[in-house]
Amino acid sequence: MASIPQKPFLAGSLREDLAAWCVKECTAKFRANQIAEWLYRHDVLNPMEMKNLPLPLRGALAADFLAPGSSIAESAPAPDGTEKLLIRLHDGETVEMVLIPGREERLTFCLSTQVGCPVGCLFCASGRDGLIRNLAAGEILEEFLLGSSRAGRRPDSIVFMGIGEGLMNFHELSKALHVLTSPDYVGMSPRRITVSTSGYVPGILKLAELGKEFTLAISLHAPDDETRARIIPDKVRYPIAEIMAAADRYLETAGRMVTIEYTLLAGVNDSHEAAVKLARLARIHHAKVNLIPYNATGSRFQRPARETIEAFEKTIFDAGAHVTLRTERGSESSAACGQLRRSAKYGKHNSQENGK
Ligand code: SAH
Ligand code: SF4
């Protein structure tokens, strides 16, 4: 239930779609390849910039497709070098993406997959109004293209950790993943793309069936179902045993070690016992643990004290599991997902609170 625009998105168009359009326009089919080259080799989305096309054809492309449907409505640069962009979609809804520079000039894009989120984790700003709509594959690709033109280059990696539960928008996400990874299109390595999920088991299994080496991150947030129930509402919460069985399946089919993401919430999931149990789970399932200290969003949760966070990390490390602590890039620009959208005057569904 993506909002269906009157025209198709040019971003995400496959060569066969473009060839069919050329036939309709009574123009040679090799033009389809030229258009695809502009889109997927040069990251150019505006038909008027597709210099080797005759002018009337550029005009026809611009008239028949949304190119682009989205635009950058706001940007929030942070002193740590990250830049969060508020993207306004063709129907006025908004999502966020973040440009995250890393070591050795590496660049990561954090992309959204839905407007709002149906899961509604209690600490997260994205799910507070529920799901508004899915993004179309073309809109996900427009985030990529807008980000690339903003940065003046392509990212080295992509994480689907923006707004939304991408695996509950599998059809559109998988189309976008195909275009991003196919050598005929953008051609990124699947290993450089992380799909993050709150543990939506049917989606994990479908991603496994694609048989590609995407990096899978599972937001577990608790080592037992009782604690997890205090963080994630019942409606889309799967039992940990089922989630970890799906993670095993993913490891078998994709051959990729899974990451367990764990947002640390003071007094809820940050005890020594929780760390011991989490380390055990990670070892049994050959998973890495990535700890994310909670970034305040106006929820009733709090970030644990630094010593608690460090002790939690050390317990996992000492228990022999692989653990990392997410550096707090972007917290100055309200980097926790959904916050910029909620605070923006542009959001169609923004509320008065700004997530702080
Ligand atoms: N819906 C997917 C992907 C988007 S959220 C998922 O839940 O995995 C990406 C990550 O950001 C998740 O691990 C989530 O727990 C984390 N996150 C969201 N809001 C946060 C906050 N306020 N503080 C810390 N981590 C947060
Ligand atoms: Fe949705 Fe992920 Fe936020 Fe949970 S953490 S509400 S699944 S975006």
Short mmCIF file of C-alpha atoms and ligand atoms in Angstrom, two decimals:
data_model
loop_
_atom_site.label_atom_id
_atom_site.label_comp_id
_atom_site.label_asym_id
_atom_site.label_seq_id
_atom_site.Cartn_x
_atom_site.Cartn_y
_atom_site.Cartn_z
CA MET A 1 0.00 0.00 0.00
CA ALA A 2 2.50 2.49 -1.23
CA SER A 3 0.68 5.63 -2.33
CA ILE A 4 0.30 5.08 -6.06
CA PRO A 5 1.23 8.16 -8.05
CA GLN A 6 -0.30 8.90 -11.45
CA LYS A 7 3.04 8.31 -13.13
CA PRO A 8 5.72 5.65 -12.54
CA PHE A 9 9.01 6.52 -10.83
CA LEU A 10 11.91 6.76 -13.26
CA ALA A 11 14.27 5.59 -10.49
CA GLY A 12 13.95 1.83 -10.21
CA SER A 13 12.79 1.42 -13.82
CA LEU A 14 14.24 -1.73 -15.30
CA ARG A 15 15.76 -1.87 -18.78
CA GLU A 16 12.68 -3.72 -20.07
CA ASP A 17 10.35 -0.99 -18.70
CA LEU A 18 12.46 1.65 -20.40
CA ALA A 19 12.55 -0.36 -23.66
CA ALA A 20 8.74 -0.64 -23.60
CA TRP A 21 8.53 3.11 -23.09
CA CYS A 22 10.87 3.69 -26.07
CA VAL A 23 8.59 1.54 -28.25
CA LYS A 24 5.61 3.61 -27.15
CA GLU A 25 7.53 6.79 -27.99
CA CYS A 26 8.53 5.33 -31.39
CA THR A 27 12.18 5.83 -30.53
CA ALA A 28 15.08 3.41 -30.91
CA LYS A 29 15.48 0.87 -28.10
CA PHE A 30 19.14 1.74 -27.58
CA ARG A 31 17.82 4.89 -25.91
CA ALA A 32 16.61 2.66 -23.07
CA ASN A 33 20.20 1.67 -22.39
CA GLN A 34 21.29 5.29 -22.47
CA ILE A 35 18.62 6.20 -19.91
CA ALA A 36 19.62 3.26 -17.70
CA GLU A 37 23.26 4.36 -17.91
CA TRP A 38 22.36 7.85 -16.75
CA LEU A 39 20.30 6.48 -13.90
CA TYR A 40 22.49 3.67 -12.69
CA ARG A 41 26.04 4.53 -13.81
CA HIS A 42 26.00 8.29 -13.43
CA ASP A 43 23.28 8.57 -10.74
CA VAL A 44 21.47 11.22 -12.79
CA LEU A 45 17.72 11.27 -12.22
CA ASN A 46 16.70 14.48 -13.97
CA PRO A 47 15.94 13.71 -17.66
CA MET A 48 16.99 17.24 -18.62
CA GLU A 49 20.55 16.35 -17.59
CA MET A 50 20.66 13.25 -19.82
CA LYS A 51 22.81 14.99 -22.38
CA ASN A 52 22.98 12.36 -25.12
CA LEU A 53 19.19 12.15 -25.47
CA PRO A 54 17.43 14.38 -28.00
CA LEU A 55 15.71 17.28 -26.24
CA PRO A 56 12.16 16.19 -27.14
CA LEU A 57 12.86 12.75 -25.67
CA ARG A 58 14.12 14.32 -22.44
CA GLY A 59 10.89 16.30 -22.29
CA ALA A 60 8.80 13.17 -22.92
CA LEU A 61 10.65 11.30 -20.16
CA ALA A 62 10.08 14.15 -17.75
CA ALA A 63 6.40 14.24 -18.69
CA ASP A 64 5.77 10.48 -18.41
CA PHE A 65 7.74 9.67 -15.25
CA LEU A 66 8.23 11.06 -11.78
CA ALA A 67 11.86 12.06 -12.07
CA PRO A 68 12.36 12.76 -9.31
CA GLY A 69 9.25 12.34 -7.19
CA SER A 70 11.15 13.26 -4.02
CA SER A 71 13.23 16.24 -2.96
CA ILE A 72 15.41 17.25 -0.02
CA ALA A 73 13.15 19.34 2.21
CA GLU A 74 15.57 19.97 5.05
CA SER A 75 19.08 19.05 6.07
CA ALA A 76 20.57 18.82 9.53
CA PRO A 77 24.37 18.63 9.51
CA ALA A 78 25.98 17.57 12.79
CA PRO A 79 29.42 18.58 14.09
CA ASP A 80 30.51 14.93 13.87
CA GLY A 81 30.18 15.09 10.09
CA THR A 82 26.94 13.18 9.65
CA GLU A 83 24.18 14.86 7.73
CA LYS A 84 20.54 13.96 8.09
CA LEU A 85 18.24 14.74 5.19
CA LEU A 86 14.50 15.09 5.41
CA ILE A 87 13.14 13.79 2.12
CA ARG A 88 9.78 15.04 0.94
CA LEU A 89 7.95 12.42 -1.15
CA HIS A 90 5.66 13.05 -4.14
CA ASP A 91 2.54 13.10 -1.94
CA GLY A 92 3.99 15.41 0.74
CA GLU A 93 4.87 12.65 3.23
CA THR A 94 8.41 12.71 4.58
CA VAL A 95 11.14 10.22 5.49
CA GLU A 96 14.75 10.59 6.60
CA MET A 97 18.09 9.46 5.33
CA VAL A 98 21.50 10.00 6.92
CA LEU A 99 24.89 10.44 5.24
CA ILE A 100 27.49 9.00 7.61
CA PRO A 101 31.18 9.53 6.90
CA GLY A 102 33.51 6.91 8.34
CA ARG A 103 37.19 6.14 8.58
CA GLU A 104 39.37 6.41 5.47
CA GLU A 105 36.83 8.55 3.63
CA ARG A 106 34.21 5.85 3.69
CA LEU A 107 30.62 6.94 3.33
CA THR A 108 27.50 5.10 4.50
CA PHE A 109 23.90 5.94 3.68
CA CYS A 110 21.18 5.11 6.18
CA LEU A 111 17.90 4.74 4.25
CA SER A 112 14.22 4.53 5.16
CA THR A 113 11.77 1.95 3.80
CA GLN A 114 8.39 3.14 5.10
CA VAL A 115 6.63 6.33 6.21
CA GLY A 116 6.18 5.56 9.91
CA CYS A 117 6.48 2.00 11.17
CA PRO A 118 3.90 -0.67 12.07
CA VAL A 119 6.03 -2.23 14.82
CA GLY A 120 5.97 0.67 17.27
CA CYS A 121 8.94 -0.16 19.54
CA LEU A 122 8.29 1.92 22.63
CA PHE A 123 11.60 3.81 22.55
CA CYS A 124 11.54 4.70 18.85
CA ALA A 125 10.22 7.92 17.31
CA SER A 126 9.51 6.26 13.93
CA GLY A 127 6.66 4.05 15.01
CA ARG A 128 4.82 6.50 17.23
CA ASP A 129 2.06 7.19 14.68
CA GLY A 130 2.06 3.63 13.30
CA LEU A 131 2.53 2.92 9.60
CA ILE A 132 1.43 5.65 7.24
CA ARG A 133 2.52 3.96 4.05
CA ASN A 134 5.15 1.83 2.38
CA LEU A 135 7.80 3.39 0.17
CA ALA A 136 7.84 2.24 -3.44
CA ALA A 137 11.12 0.74 -4.71
CA GLY A 138 11.52 3.88 -6.82
CA GLU A 139 11.32 6.04 -3.71
CA ILE A 140 13.96 3.96 -1.92
CA LEU A 141 16.20 4.37 -4.97
CA GLU A 142 15.49 8.09 -5.05
CA GLU A 143 16.88 8.32 -1.50
CA PHE A 144 20.04 6.66 -2.82
CA LEU A 145 20.25 8.98 -5.84
CA LEU A 146 19.45 12.16 -3.88
CA GLY A 147 22.05 11.19 -1.29
CA SER A 148 24.64 10.45 -3.98
CA SER A 149 24.13 13.80 -5.68
CA ARG A 150 24.22 15.56 -2.31
CA ALA A 151 27.51 13.85 -1.39
CA GLY A 152 28.92 14.14 -4.90
CA ARG A 153 29.69 10.41 -4.79
CA ARG A 154 28.19 7.02 -4.14
CA PRO A 155 28.24 5.47 -0.69
CA ASP A 156 30.57 2.58 0.13
CA SER A 157 27.78 0.95 2.10
CA ILE A 158 24.08 1.23 2.82
CA VAL A 159 22.22 0.41 6.02
CA PHE A 160 18.44 0.12 6.03
CA MET A 161 18.19 1.56 9.52
CA GLY A 162 16.13 4.65 8.84
CA ILE A 163 12.38 4.84 9.29
CA GLY A 164 10.36 1.66 8.92
CA GLU A 165 10.49 -2.12 9.09
CA GLY A 166 11.81 -2.90 5.62
CA LEU A 167 11.06 -6.62 5.79
CA MET A 168 7.35 -5.75 6.16
CA ASN A 169 7.66 -3.93 2.83
CA PHE A 170 9.49 -6.85 1.29
CA HIS A 171 8.17 -6.58 -2.26
CA GLU A 172 9.40 -3.01 -2.75
CA LEU A 173 12.57 -3.43 -0.67
CA SER A 174 13.61 -6.51 -2.65
CA LYS A 175 13.05 -4.67 -5.94
CA ALA A 176 15.26 -1.84 -4.69
CA LEU A 177 17.88 -4.35 -3.49
CA HIS A 178 17.86 -5.98 -6.93
CA VAL A 179 18.56 -2.66 -8.68
CA LEU A 180 21.21 -1.70 -6.11
CA THR A 181 23.11 -4.99 -6.43
CA SER A 182 22.58 -6.20 -10.00
CA PRO A 183 25.65 -5.65 -12.21
CA ASP A 184 23.19 -4.45 -14.89
CA TYR A 185 22.16 -1.57 -12.67
CA VAL A 186 23.93 0.07 -9.68
CA GLY A 187 26.09 -2.99 -9.04
CA MET A 188 26.92 -2.66 -5.32
CA SER A 189 28.09 -5.72 -3.45
CA PRO A 190 25.25 -7.19 -1.29
CA ARG A 191 27.84 -7.53 1.50
CA ARG A 192 27.90 -3.76 1.72
CA ILE A 193 24.17 -3.54 2.30
CA THR A 194 22.72 -4.14 5.76
CA VAL A 195 19.03 -4.89 6.20
CA SER A 196 17.92 -4.25 9.76
CA THR A 197 14.76 -5.84 11.15
CA SER A 198 12.94 -5.86 14.45
CA GLY A 199 12.80 -9.65 14.06
CA TYR A 200 10.01 -10.06 11.48
CA VAL A 201 10.49 -13.80 10.93
CA PRO A 202 8.59 -14.23 7.59
CA GLY A 203 10.69 -11.40 6.15
CA ILE A 204 13.99 -12.88 7.38
CA LEU A 205 13.09 -16.17 5.69
CA LYS A 206 12.19 -14.40 2.44
CA LEU A 207 15.46 -12.47 2.52
CA ALA A 208 17.29 -15.77 3.04
CA GLU A 209 15.54 -17.17 -0.05
CA LEU A 210 17.04 -14.40 -2.20
CA GLY A 211 20.32 -16.26 -1.65
CA LYS A 212 22.43 -13.10 -1.68
CA GLU A 213 25.01 -12.09 0.88
CA PHE A 214 23.19 -9.13 2.40
CA THR A 215 24.25 -8.31 5.93
CA LEU A 216 21.34 -9.00 8.27
CA ALA A 217 20.95 -7.07 11.54
CA ILE A 218 18.29 -8.21 14.00
CA SER A 219 17.13 -5.71 16.61
CA LEU A 220 16.70 -8.03 19.56
CA HIS A 221 16.99 -5.58 22.49
CA ALA A 222 16.50 -8.33 25.06
CA PRO A 223 17.79 -11.86 25.69
CA ASP A 224 14.40 -13.15 26.89
CA ASP A 225 10.79 -12.74 25.72
CA GLU A 226 9.56 -11.19 29.00
CA THR A 227 12.01 -8.29 28.80
CA ARG A 228 11.41 -7.93 25.08
CA ALA A 229 7.66 -7.56 25.68
CA ARG A 230 8.41 -4.41 27.69
CA ILE A 231 10.09 -2.86 24.65
CA ILE A 232 8.21 -4.12 21.57
CA PRO A 233 4.38 -4.27 21.46
CA ASP A 234 2.65 -7.63 20.92
CA LYS A 235 1.27 -7.05 17.43
CA VAL A 236 4.45 -7.75 15.44
CA ARG A 237 6.68 -9.35 18.07
CA TYR A 238 7.94 -12.88 17.38
CA PRO A 239 9.37 -15.20 20.04
CA ILE A 240 13.16 -15.00 20.34
CA ALA A 241 13.48 -18.75 19.64
CA GLU A 242 11.73 -18.31 16.27
CA ILE A 243 13.79 -15.24 15.43
CA MET A 244 17.06 -17.02 16.20
CA ALA A 245 15.95 -20.09 14.19
CA ALA A 246 15.36 -17.74 11.24
CA ALA A 247 18.81 -16.20 11.89
CA ASP A 248 20.34 -19.71 11.72
CA ARG A 249 18.58 -20.28 8.43
CA TYR A 250 19.95 -16.97 7.16
CA LEU A 251 23.48 -17.94 8.16
CA GLU A 252 23.08 -21.26 6.31
CA THR A 253 21.65 -19.85 3.07
CA ALA A 254 23.37 -16.48 2.79
CA GLY A 255 26.57 -17.59 4.52
CA ARG A 256 26.63 -14.35 6.48
CA MET A 257 27.12 -13.91 10.19
CA VAL A 258 24.09 -12.11 11.64
CA THR A 259 24.37 -8.99 13.84
CA ILE A 260 22.22 -8.70 16.95
CA GLU A 261 21.37 -5.07 17.60
CA TYR A 262 20.67 -4.15 21.17
CA THR A 263 19.42 -0.72 22.21
CA LEU A 264 20.49 -0.26 25.82
CA LEU A 265 17.71 1.05 28.07
CA ALA A 266 18.48 1.90 31.70
CA GLY A 267 16.93 -0.50 34.19
CA VAL A 268 15.15 -2.47 31.45
CA ASN A 269 17.72 -4.57 29.54
CA ASP A 270 21.12 -3.45 30.87
CA SER A 271 21.71 -5.85 33.79
CA HIS A 272 24.71 -8.15 34.20
CA GLU A 273 22.40 -11.18 33.83
CA ALA A 274 21.02 -9.81 30.57
CA ALA A 275 24.58 -9.40 29.25
CA VAL A 276 25.46 -12.99 30.21
CA LYS A 277 22.32 -14.36 28.53
CA LEU A 278 22.86 -12.21 25.45
CA ALA A 279 26.47 -13.38 25.09
CA ARG A 280 25.29 -16.99 25.32
CA LEU A 281 22.66 -16.42 22.62
CA ALA A 282 25.23 -14.72 20.38
CA ARG A 283 27.74 -17.55 20.80
CA ILE A 284 25.20 -20.30 20.12
CA HIS A 285 24.01 -18.59 16.96
CA HIS A 286 27.43 -17.35 15.78
CA ALA A 287 26.17 -13.77 15.84
CA LYS A 288 27.90 -10.48 16.59
CA VAL A 289 26.41 -8.06 19.10
CA ASN A 290 26.13 -4.35 18.35
CA LEU A 291 25.20 -2.25 21.38
CA ILE A 292 23.36 1.03 20.75
CA PRO A 293 22.98 3.32 23.77
CA TYR A 294 19.44 4.71 23.73
CA ASN A 295 19.16 8.14 22.13
CA ALA A 296 16.43 10.13 23.91
CA THR A 297 13.22 10.51 21.88
CA GLY A 298 10.85 11.72 24.58
CA SER A 299 9.88 8.15 25.50
CA ARG A 300 9.79 7.00 29.11
CA PHE A 301 13.14 5.21 28.72
CA GLN A 302 16.58 6.47 29.66
CA ARG A 303 20.08 5.81 28.48
CA PRO A 304 22.16 3.84 30.99
CA ALA A 305 25.16 5.50 32.64
CA ARG A 306 28.46 5.22 30.75
CA GLU A 307 29.89 2.78 33.35
CA THR A 308 26.85 0.51 32.94
CA ILE A 309 27.22 0.54 29.15
CA GLU A 310 30.92 -0.28 29.40
CA ALA A 311 30.35 -3.01 31.96
CA PHE A 312 27.65 -4.55 29.71
CA GLU A 313 30.04 -4.56 26.78
CA LYS A 314 32.85 -6.07 28.88
CA THR A 315 30.63 -8.87 30.19
CA ILE A 316 29.77 -9.88 26.62
CA PHE A 317 33.39 -9.63 25.53
CA ASP A 318 34.61 -11.66 28.53
CA ALA A 319 32.02 -14.33 27.74
CA GLY A 320 33.72 -14.80 24.38
CA ALA A 321 31.16 -13.18 22.07
CA HIS A 322 31.95 -10.63 19.40
CA VAL A 323 30.69 -7.22 20.54
CA THR A 324 30.84 -3.61 19.31
CA LEU A 325 29.50 -0.41 20.81
CA ARG A 326 27.94 1.96 18.30
CA THR A 327 29.71 5.28 18.33
CA GLU A 328 27.28 8.08 18.76
CA ARG A 329 27.54 9.67 15.39
CA GLY A 330 24.65 11.92 14.57
CA SER A 331 23.17 12.30 18.00
CA GLU A 332 23.54 16.06 17.60
CA SER A 333 21.29 16.03 14.56
CA SER A 334 18.66 13.93 16.37
CA ALA A 335 19.97 10.85 14.64
CA ALA A 336 17.66 8.33 16.24
CA CYS A 337 15.31 7.39 13.47
CA GLY A 338 12.14 9.38 13.02
CA GLN A 339 13.11 12.37 15.09
CA LEU A 340 13.79 14.84 12.31
CA ARG A 341 10.59 13.82 10.57
CA ARG A 342 8.59 14.32 13.74
CA SER A 343 10.11 17.70 14.41
CA ALA A 344 9.85 18.97 10.83
CA LYS A 345 7.23 21.44 9.88
CA TYR A 346 7.13 19.69 6.51
CA GLY A 347 5.84 16.34 7.77
CA LYS A 348 2.20 15.83 6.83
CA HIS A 349 1.75 13.77 9.94
CA ASN A 350 4.06 15.56 12.33
CA SER A 351 2.86 16.14 15.84
CA GLN A 352 3.73 19.00 18.12
CA GLU A 353 6.29 17.12 20.16
CA ASN A 354 9.71 17.10 18.57
CA GLY A 355 10.89 13.80 19.95
CA LYS A 356 13.25 15.32 22.51
N1 SAH B 1 12.95 -1.27 11.88
C1 SAH B 1 14.25 -1.77 11.76
C2 SAH B 1 15.22 -0.79 11.15
C3 SAH B 1 15.08 0.65 11.56
S1 SAH B 1 15.52 0.98 13.25
C4 SAH B 1 14.77 -2.25 13.12
O1 SAH B 1 14.13 -2.02 14.12
O2 SAH B 1 15.81 -2.89 13.13
C5 SAH B 1 17.28 0.76 13.20
C6 SAH B 1 17.91 0.62 14.55
O3 SAH B 1 17.86 1.85 15.25
C7 SAH B 1 17.22 -0.42 15.43
O4 SAH B 1 18.15 -1.31 15.95
C8 SAH B 1 16.61 0.42 16.51
O5 SAH B 1 16.52 -0.28 17.69
C9 SAH B 1 17.55 1.61 16.60
N2 SAH B 1 16.92 2.76 17.22
C10 SAH B 1 15.76 3.35 16.90
N3 SAH B 1 15.49 4.40 17.71
C11 SAH B 1 16.52 4.46 18.59
C12 SAH B 1 16.83 5.30 19.69
N4 SAH B 1 16.03 6.29 20.03
N5 SAH B 1 17.97 5.08 20.36
C13 SAH B 1 18.80 4.08 20.00
N6 SAH B 1 18.55 3.23 18.99
C14 SAH B 1 17.44 3.42 18.27
FE1 SF4 B 2 10.03 0.37 13.69
FE2 SF4 B 2 12.61 -0.27 13.93
FE3 SF4 B 2 11.62 1.92 15.17
FE4 SF4 B 2 10.95 -0.51 16.03
S1 SF4 B 2 13.02 0.40 16.04
S2 SF4 B 2 9.54 1.20 15.70
S3 SF4 B 2 10.85 -1.64 14.14
S4 SF4 B 2 11.77 1.59 12.99
#
